Coordinates of C-alpha atoms in Angstrom, one line a residue:
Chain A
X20 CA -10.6 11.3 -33.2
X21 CA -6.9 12.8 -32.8
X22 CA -4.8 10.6 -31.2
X23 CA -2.2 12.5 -30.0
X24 CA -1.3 12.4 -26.5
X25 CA 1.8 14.5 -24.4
X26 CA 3.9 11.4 -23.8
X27 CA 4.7 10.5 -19.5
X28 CA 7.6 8.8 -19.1
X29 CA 7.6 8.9 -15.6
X30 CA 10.7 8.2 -13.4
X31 CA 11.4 4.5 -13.6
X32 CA 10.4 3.6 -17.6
X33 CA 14.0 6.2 -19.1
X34 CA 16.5 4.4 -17.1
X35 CA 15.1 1.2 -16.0
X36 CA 12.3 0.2 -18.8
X37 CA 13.6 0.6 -22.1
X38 CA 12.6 -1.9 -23.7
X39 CA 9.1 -1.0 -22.9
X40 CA 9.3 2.7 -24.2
X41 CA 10.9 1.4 -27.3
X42 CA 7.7 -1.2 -27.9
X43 CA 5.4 1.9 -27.5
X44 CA 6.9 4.4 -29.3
X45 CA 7.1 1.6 -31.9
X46 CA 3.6 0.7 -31.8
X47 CA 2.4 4.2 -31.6
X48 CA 4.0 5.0 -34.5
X49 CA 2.6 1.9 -36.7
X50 CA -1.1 3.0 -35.0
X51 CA -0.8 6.5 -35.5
X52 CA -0.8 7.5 -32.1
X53 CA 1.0 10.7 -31.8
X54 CA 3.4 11.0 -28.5
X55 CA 4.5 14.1 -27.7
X56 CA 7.2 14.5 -25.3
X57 CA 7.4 17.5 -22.7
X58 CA 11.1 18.3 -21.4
X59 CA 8.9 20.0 -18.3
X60 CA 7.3 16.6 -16.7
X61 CA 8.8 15.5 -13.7
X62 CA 7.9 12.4 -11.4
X63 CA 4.6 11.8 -11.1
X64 CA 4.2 12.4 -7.4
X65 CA 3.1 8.7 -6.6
X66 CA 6.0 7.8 -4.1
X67 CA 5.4 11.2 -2.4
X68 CA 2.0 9.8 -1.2
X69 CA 2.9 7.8 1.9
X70 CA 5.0 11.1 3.1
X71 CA 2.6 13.9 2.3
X72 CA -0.4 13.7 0.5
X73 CA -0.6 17.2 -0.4
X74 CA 2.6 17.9 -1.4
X75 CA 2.0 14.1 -3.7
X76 CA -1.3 16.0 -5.0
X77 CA 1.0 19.1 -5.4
X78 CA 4.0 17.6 -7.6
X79 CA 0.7 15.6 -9.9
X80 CA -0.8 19.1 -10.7
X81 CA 2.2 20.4 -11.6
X82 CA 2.3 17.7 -14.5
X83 CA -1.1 18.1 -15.6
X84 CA -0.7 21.8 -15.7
X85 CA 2.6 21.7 -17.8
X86 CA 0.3 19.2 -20.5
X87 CA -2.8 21.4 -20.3
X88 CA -0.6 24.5 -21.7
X89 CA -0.1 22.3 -24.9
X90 CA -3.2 21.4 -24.6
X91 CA -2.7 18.0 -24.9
X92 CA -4.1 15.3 -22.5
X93 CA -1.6 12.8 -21.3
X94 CA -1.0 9.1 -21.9
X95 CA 1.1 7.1 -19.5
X96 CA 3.2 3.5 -19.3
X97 CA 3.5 3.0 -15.6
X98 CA -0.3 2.1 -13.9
X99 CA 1.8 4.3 -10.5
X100 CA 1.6 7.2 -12.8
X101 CA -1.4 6.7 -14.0
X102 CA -3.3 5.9 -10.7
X103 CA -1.7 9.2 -9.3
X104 CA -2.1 11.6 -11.9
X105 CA -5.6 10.3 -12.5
X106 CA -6.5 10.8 -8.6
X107 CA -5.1 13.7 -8.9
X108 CA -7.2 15.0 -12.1
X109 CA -9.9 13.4 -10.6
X110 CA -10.1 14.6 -7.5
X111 CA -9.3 18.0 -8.4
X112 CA -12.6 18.6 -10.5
X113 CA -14.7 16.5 -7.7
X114 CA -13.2 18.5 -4.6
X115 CA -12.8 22.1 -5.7
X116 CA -11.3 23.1 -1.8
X117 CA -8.1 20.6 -3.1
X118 CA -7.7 22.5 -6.4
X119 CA -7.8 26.0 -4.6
X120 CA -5.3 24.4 -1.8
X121 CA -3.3 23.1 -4.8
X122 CA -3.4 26.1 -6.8
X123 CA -1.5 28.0 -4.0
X124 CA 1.1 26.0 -4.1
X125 CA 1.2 25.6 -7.7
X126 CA 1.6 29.7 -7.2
X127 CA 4.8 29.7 -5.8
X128 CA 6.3 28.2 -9.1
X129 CA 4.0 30.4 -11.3
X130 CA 1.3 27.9 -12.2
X131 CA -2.4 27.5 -12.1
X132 CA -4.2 24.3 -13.0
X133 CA -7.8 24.6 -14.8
X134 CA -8.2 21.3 -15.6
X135 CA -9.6 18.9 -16.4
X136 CA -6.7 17.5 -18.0
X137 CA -7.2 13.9 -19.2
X138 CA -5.1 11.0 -18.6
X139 CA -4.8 7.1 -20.0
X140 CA -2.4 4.5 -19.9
X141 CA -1.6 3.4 -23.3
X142 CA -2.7 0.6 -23.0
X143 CA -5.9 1.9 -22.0
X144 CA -5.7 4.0 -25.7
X145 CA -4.9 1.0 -27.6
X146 CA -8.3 -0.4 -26.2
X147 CA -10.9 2.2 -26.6
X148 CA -9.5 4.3 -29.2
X149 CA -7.7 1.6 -31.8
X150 CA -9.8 -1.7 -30.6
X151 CA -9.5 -5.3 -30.7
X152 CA -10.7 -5.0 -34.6
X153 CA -8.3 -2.0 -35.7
X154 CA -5.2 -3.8 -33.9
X155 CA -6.2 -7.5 -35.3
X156 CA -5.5 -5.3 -38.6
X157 CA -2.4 -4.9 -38.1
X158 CA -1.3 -8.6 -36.6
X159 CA 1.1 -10.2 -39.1
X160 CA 2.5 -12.9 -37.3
X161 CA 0.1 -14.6 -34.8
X162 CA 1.8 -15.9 -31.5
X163 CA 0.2 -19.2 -32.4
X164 CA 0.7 -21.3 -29.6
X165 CA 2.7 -19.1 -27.0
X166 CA 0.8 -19.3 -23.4
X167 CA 0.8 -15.9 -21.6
X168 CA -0.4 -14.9 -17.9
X169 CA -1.7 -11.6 -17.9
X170 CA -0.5 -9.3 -14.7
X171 CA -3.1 -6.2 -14.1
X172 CA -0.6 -5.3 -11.0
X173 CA -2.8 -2.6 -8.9
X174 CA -2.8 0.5 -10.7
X175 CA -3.9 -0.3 -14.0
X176 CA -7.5 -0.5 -12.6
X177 CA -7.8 0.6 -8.9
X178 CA -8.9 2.6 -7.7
X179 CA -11.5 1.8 -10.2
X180 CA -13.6 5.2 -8.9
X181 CA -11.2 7.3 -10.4
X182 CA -11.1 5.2 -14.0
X183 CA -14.8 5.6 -15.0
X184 CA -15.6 2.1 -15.5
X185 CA -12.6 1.0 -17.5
X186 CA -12.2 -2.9 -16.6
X187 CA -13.4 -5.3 -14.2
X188 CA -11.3 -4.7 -11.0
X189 CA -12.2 -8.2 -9.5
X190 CA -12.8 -10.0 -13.3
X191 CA -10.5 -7.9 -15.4
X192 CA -10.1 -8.8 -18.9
X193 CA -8.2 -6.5 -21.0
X194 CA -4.6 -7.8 -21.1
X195 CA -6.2 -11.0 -21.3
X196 CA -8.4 -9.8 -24.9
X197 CA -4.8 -8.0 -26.2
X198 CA -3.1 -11.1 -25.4
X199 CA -5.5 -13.0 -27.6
X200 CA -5.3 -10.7 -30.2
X201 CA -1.9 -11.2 -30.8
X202 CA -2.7 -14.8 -31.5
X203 CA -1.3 -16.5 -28.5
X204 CA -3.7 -18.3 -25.5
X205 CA -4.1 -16.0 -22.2
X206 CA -3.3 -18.8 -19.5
X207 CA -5.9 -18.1 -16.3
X208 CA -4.8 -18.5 -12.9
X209 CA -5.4 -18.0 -9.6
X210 CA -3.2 -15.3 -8.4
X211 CA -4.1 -12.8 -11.1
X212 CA -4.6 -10.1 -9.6
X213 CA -2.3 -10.1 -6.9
X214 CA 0.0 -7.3 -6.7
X215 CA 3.5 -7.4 -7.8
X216 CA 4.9 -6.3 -3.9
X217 CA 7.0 -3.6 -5.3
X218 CA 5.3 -1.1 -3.2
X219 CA 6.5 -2.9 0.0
X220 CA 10.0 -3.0 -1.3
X221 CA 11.0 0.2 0.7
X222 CA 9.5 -1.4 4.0
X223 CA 10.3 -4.5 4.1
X224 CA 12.0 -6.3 1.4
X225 CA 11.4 -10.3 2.1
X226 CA 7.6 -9.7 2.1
X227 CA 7.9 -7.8 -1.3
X228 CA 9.6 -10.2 -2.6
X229 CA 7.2 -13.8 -1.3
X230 CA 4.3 -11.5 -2.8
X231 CA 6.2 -11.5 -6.0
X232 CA 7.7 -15.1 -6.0
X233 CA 4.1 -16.5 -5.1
X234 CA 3.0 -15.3 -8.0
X235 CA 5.6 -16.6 -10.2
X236 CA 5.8 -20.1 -8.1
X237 CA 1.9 -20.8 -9.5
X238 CA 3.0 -19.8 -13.0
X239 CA 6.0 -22.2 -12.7
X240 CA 3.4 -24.6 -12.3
X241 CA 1.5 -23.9 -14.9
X242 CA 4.1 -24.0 -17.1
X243 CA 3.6 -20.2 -18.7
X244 CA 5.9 -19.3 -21.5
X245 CA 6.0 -15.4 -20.0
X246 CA 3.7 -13.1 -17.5
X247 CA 3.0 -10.4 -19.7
X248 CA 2.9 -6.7 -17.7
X249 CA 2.1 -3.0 -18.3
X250 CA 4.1 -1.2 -15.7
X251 CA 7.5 -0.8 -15.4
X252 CA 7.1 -1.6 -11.1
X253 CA 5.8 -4.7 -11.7
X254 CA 8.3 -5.6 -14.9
X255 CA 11.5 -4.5 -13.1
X256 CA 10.0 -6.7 -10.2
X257 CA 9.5 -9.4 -11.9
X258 CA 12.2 -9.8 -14.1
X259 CA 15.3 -7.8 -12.4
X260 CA 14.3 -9.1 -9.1
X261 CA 13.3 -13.0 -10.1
X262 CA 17.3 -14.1 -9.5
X263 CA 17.2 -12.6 -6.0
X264 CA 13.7 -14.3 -5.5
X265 CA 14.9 -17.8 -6.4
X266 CA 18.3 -17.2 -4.0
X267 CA 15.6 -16.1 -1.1
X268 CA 13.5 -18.7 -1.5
X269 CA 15.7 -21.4 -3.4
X270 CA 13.7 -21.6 -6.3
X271 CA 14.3 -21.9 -10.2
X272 CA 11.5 -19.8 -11.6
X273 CA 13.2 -18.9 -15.5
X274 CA 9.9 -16.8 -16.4
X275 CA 10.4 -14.1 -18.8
X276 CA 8.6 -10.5 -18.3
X277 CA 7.0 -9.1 -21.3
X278 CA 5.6 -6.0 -22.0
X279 CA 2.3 -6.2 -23.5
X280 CA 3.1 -4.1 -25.7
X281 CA 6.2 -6.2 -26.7
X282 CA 3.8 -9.4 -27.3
X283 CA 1.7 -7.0 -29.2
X284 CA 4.9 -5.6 -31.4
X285 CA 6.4 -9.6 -32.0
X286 CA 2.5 -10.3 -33.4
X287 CA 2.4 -7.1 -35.7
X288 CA 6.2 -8.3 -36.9
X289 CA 8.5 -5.8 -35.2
X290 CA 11.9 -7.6 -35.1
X291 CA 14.0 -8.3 -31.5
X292 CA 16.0 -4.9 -32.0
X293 CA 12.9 -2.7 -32.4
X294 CA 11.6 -4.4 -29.2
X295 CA 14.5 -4.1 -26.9
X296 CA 14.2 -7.8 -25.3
X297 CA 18.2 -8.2 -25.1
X298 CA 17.5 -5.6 -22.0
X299 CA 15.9 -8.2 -20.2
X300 CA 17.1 -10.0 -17.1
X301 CA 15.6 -13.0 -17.5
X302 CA 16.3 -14.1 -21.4
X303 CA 13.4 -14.1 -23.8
X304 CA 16.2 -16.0 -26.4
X305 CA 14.2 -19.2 -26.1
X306 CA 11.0 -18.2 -26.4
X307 CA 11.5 -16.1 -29.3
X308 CA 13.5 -18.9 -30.7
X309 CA 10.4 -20.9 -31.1
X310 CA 8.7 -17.9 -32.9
X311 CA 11.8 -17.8 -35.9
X312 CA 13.0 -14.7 -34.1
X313 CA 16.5 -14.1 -33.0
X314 CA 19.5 -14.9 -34.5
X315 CA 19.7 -18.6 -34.0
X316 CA 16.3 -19.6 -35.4
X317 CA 18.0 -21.4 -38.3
X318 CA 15.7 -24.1 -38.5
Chain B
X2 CA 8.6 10.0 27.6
X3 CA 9.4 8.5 24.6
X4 CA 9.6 5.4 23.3
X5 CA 9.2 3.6 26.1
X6 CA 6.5 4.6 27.7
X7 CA 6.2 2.0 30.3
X8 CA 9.5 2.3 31.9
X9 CA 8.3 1.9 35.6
X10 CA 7.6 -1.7 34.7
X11 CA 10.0 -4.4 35.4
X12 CA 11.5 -6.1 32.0
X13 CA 10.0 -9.4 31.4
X14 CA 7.3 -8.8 33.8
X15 CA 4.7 -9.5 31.4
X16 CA 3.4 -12.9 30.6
X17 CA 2.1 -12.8 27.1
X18 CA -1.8 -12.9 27.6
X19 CA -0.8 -9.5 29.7
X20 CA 1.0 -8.1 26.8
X21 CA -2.5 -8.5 24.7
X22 CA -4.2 -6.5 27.0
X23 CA -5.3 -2.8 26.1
X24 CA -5.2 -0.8 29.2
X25 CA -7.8 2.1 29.0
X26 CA -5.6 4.7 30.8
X27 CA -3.1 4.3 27.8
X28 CA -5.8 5.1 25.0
X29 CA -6.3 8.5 23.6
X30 CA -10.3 9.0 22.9
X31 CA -8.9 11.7 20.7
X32 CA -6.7 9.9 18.3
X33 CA -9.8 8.6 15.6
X34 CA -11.1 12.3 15.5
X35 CA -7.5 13.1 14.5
X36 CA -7.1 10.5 12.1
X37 CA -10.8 11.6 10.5
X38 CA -9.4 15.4 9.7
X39 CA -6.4 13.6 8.3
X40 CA -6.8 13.8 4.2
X41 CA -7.7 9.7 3.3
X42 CA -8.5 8.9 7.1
X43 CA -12.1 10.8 6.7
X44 CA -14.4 7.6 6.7
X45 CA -12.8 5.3 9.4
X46 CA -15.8 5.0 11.9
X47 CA -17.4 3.7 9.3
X48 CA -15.9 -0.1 9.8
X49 CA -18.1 -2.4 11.6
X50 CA -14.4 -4.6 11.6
X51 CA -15.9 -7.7 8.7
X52 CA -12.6 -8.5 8.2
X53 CA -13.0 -8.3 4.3
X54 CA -10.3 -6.1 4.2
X55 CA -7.5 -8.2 6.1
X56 CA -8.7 -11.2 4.1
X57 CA -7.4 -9.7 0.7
X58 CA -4.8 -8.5 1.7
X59 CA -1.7 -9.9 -0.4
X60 CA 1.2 -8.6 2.4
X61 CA -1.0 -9.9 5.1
X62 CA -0.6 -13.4 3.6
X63 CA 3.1 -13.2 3.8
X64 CA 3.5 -11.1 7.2
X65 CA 1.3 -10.6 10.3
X66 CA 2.5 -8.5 11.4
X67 CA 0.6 -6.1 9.0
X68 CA -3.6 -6.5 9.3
X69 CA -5.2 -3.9 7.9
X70 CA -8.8 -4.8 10.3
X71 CA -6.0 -4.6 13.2
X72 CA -4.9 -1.4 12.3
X73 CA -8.1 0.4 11.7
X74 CA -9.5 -1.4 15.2
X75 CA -6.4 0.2 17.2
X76 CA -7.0 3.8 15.2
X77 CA -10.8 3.6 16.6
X78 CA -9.6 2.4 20.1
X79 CA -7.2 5.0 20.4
X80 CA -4.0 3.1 20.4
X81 CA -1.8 6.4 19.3
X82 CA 1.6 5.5 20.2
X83 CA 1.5 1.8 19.2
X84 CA -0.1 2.6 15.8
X85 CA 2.2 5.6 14.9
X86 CA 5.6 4.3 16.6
X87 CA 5.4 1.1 15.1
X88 CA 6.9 0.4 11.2
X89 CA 4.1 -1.6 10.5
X90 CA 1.7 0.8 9.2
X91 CA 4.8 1.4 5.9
X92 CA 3.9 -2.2 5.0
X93 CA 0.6 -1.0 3.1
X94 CA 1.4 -2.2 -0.3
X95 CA -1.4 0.6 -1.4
X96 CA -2.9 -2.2 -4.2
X97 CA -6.3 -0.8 -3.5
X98 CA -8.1 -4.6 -3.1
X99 CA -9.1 -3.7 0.3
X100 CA -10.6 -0.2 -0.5
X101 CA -12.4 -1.7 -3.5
X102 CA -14.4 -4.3 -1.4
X103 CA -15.0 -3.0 2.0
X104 CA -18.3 -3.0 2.1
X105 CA -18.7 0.3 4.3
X106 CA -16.9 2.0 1.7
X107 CA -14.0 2.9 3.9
X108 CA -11.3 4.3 2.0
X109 CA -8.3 1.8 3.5
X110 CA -5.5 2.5 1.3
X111 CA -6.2 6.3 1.7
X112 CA -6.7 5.7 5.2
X113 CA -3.1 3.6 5.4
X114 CA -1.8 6.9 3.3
X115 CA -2.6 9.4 6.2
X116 CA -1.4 7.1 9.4
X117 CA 1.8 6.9 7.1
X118 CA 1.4 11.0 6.9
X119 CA 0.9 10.8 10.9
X120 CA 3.8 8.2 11.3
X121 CA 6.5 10.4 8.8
X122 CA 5.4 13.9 11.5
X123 CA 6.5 11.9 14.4
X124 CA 10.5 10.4 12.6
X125 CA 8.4 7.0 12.1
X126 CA 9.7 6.7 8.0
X127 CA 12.1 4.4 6.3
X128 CA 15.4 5.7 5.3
X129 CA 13.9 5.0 1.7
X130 CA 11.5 7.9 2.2
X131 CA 14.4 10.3 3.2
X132 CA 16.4 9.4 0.0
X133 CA 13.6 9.8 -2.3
X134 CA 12.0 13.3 -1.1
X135 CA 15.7 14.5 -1.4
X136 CA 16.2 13.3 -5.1
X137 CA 13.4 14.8 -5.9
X138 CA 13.3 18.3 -4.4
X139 CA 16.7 18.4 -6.4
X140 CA 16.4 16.5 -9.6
X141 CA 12.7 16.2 -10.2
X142 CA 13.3 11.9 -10.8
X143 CA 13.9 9.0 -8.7
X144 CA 16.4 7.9 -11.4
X145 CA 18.6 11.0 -12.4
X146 CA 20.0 10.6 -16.3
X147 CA 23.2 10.7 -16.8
X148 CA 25.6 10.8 -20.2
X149 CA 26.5 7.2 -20.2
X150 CA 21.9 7.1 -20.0
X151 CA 21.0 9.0 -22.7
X152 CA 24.0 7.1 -25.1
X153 CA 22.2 4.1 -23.6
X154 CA 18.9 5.5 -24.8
X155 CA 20.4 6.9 -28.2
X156 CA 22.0 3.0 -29.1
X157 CA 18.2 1.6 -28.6
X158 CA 17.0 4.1 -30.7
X159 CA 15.3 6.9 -27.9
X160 CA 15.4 10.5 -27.7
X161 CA 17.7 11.8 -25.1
X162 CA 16.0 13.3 -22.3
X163 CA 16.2 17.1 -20.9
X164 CA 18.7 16.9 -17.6
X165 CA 17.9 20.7 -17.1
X166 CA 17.5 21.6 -13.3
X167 CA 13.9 20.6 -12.6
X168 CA 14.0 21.3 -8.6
X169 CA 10.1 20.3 -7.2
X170 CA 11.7 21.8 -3.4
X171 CA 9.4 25.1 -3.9
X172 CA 6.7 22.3 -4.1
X173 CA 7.7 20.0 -1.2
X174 CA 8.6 22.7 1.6
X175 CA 6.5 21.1 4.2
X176 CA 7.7 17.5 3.5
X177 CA 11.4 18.9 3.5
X178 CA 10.8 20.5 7.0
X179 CA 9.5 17.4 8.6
X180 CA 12.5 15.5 7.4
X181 CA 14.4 18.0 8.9
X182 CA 16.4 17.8 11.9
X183 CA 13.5 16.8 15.0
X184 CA 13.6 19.7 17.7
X185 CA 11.9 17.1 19.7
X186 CA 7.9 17.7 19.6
X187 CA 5.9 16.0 17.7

């Protein structure tokens, strides 16, 4: 199979997420996944949705149109992007009045979609089209010991029409199998598959925030060394917003966000700097201490 | 009338069992039907009102003032103004749990989507809304690049990223309209 994939970086991921498009261009590149990257993409047309759904569906064609003249299908790193464009390719084959109704407004910028154009998170890639087997390959340094909680967030899997059976939505397992392959012990809990509440920041900012701090409060419990996520939403919520969350609600949380694909880099040996964690709000210093990472693991 | 529709009544004449009452002159029969042409809102009569939906519903646990089995019960009742004046229908995380276990297959997060389409024709948005349609009619991003960026992204190793003009406006002309200044219809 060909593994190369045009590259969406969506809007948050380039100024916000670095860290987690270094660990996937790092891991693509040890996996031979080829990312190609369009100067043409633009957002996704996820936050567009609660305004005007077909001028959401409108700004998603766009994208897919701009990868289907490479001919490339798409790989994404935020589960917002990849719900929307999904819907959107989705929907687009199932409904053909919405691809006509798109296709005139793709008209007034000189584009037509065909479609179908394909899309998958990477994470998504890493799972089907490298597997557990073709990863454990590659693992070098086992996270012996480390005890992660998996967040699926919303998007990853739901809604789970448009994904064509990828996952469990209500017993997911995925991050849950990567985290074991990088030698570390998926911790299960209760609040799984709660969302992250980033959505509800532009409404109403206290309740994003006790969505995301309940969350973190059980992990606190159970004593987690990180929640490991694959969306930049639900990372930046997480990590950039845990200080505000413990001034709300006077709490000490101290839980570092990972990337998946960061824990899955650390296991296959990438170093700190190839990872990005010194971008992190809440410092990862400790816990890579205990894996002879960073520079004060002296012994 | 606007926002007030009720202005002939006294302030603080209403006891608060009163204030839970629905009075049937205020209902519009029409409202559901409108809400059903709506894209997302197609399969609302469809909830026999279970519940399920409220029950999993992670912003409902932190606020009631958001209840998705509320909301869908005021669309079918034909509550316009309170459903489409009121903030709470922007509250909808969109996570999707409801929509994957109603068990009438009633698309809820869609259905959330096209009251919050309803809501943004009638100036019911947050401010949020306004800032983001404008960014990206003229930039194409929610997070514009700029020079100080791309160094940023050149230190940790990335490829600097094309800040050509990527306007999406042609694409959003109706949005941008209905931002617009309100002549005062709906």
């Amino acid at each position: 199979m060909n593994k190369r994939y045009a590259l969406f970086l969506g809007c948050t991921i380039p100024a916000r997420a670095r860290s987690y498009e270094m660990s996937v261009r790092a891991l693509a590149s040890r996996l031979g996944i080829e990312l190609v990257d369009l100067d043409d993409f633009t957002c996704c047309g996820f936050p567009m949705a609660a305004a005007h759904y077909w001028v959401s569906q409108a700004l998603a064609a766009r994208n897919l149109t701009i990868a289907e003249k490479r001919g490339l299908d798409i790989c994404t790193l935020c589960s917002s992007c990849t719900s929307s464009l999904t819907e959107a390719s989705h929907f687009l084959e199932e409904r053909p009045h919405e691809k006509r109704e798109i296709n005139q407004r793709l008209a007034k910028v000189g584009m037509e979609y065909r479609g179908p154009v394909k899309v998958k998170h990477f994470v998504r890639i890493l799972w089907e089209e490298i597997g557990v087997e073709g990863l454990r390959e590659n693992v070098v340094r086992p996270l012996k010991g480390l005890r992660l909680a998996a967040h699926y967030g919303c998007h990853f899997l739901k809604p789970s029409e448009v994904y064509g059976g990828f996952d469990s939505v209500e017993d997911p397992k995925v991050i849950d199998e990567l985290i074991r392959v990088a030698g570390a012990d998926p911790v299960d809990y209760s609040l799984k598959k709660q969302c992250c509440g980033g959505s509800v920041l532009v409404a109403d900012e206290r309740t994003a925030l006790a969505i995301a701090a309940d969350k973190l409060s059980e992990l606190k419990a159970l004593d987690v060394d990180a929640v490991v996520v694959v969306c930049p939403f639900c990372g930046v919520m997480f990590d950039s917003q845990q200080k505000k969350m413990e001034k709300t609600f006077e709490q000490t949380y101290e839980i570092p966000v990972l990337y998946l694909t960061q824990v899955l880099g650390l296991a296959m040996g990438m170093g700190e700097k190839e990872l990005g964690f010194s971008m992190h709000a809440v410092k990862v210093k400790a816990l890579l201490e205990r894996l002879g990472e960073g520079g004060e693991a002296k012994g | 009338m606007t926002a007030d529709g009720d202005m002939e009544m006294e302030e603080g004449a209403m006891s608060r069992e009163e204030e839970k009452i629905v009075e049937e002159e205020t209902l519009d029969p029409l409202f559901a039907q409108e809400v059903a042409r709506e894209p997302g809102g197609e399969g609302i009569r469809a909830c026999f009102a279970c519940g399920t939906c409220t029950a999993g519903c992670p912003v409902r646990r932190f606020n009631e003032k958001f209840n998705p089995r509320r909301v869908i019960r005021m669309v079918l009742l034909g509550m316009r103004d309170e459903v489409l004046r009121d903030p709470f229908v922007w509250m909808c995380a969109t996570c999707f749990t409801c929509q994957e276990r109603c068990p009438q297959g009633v698309r809820i997060s869609d259905l959330m989507r096209a009251l919050k389409n309803m809501a943004l024709r009638r100036g019911n948005l947050p401010e949020g809304i306004v800032v983001q349609s404008k960014l990206l009619s003229e930039k194409g991003t929610l997070y514009p690049l700029d020079e100080f960026d791309n160094k940023k992204r050149q230190k940790a190793g990335l490829p600097p990223l094309e800040q050509g003009e990527k306007s999406l406006a042609p694409l959003m002309e109706e949005l941008l309209e209905a931002l617009g200044p309100k002549d005062g219809k709906d």
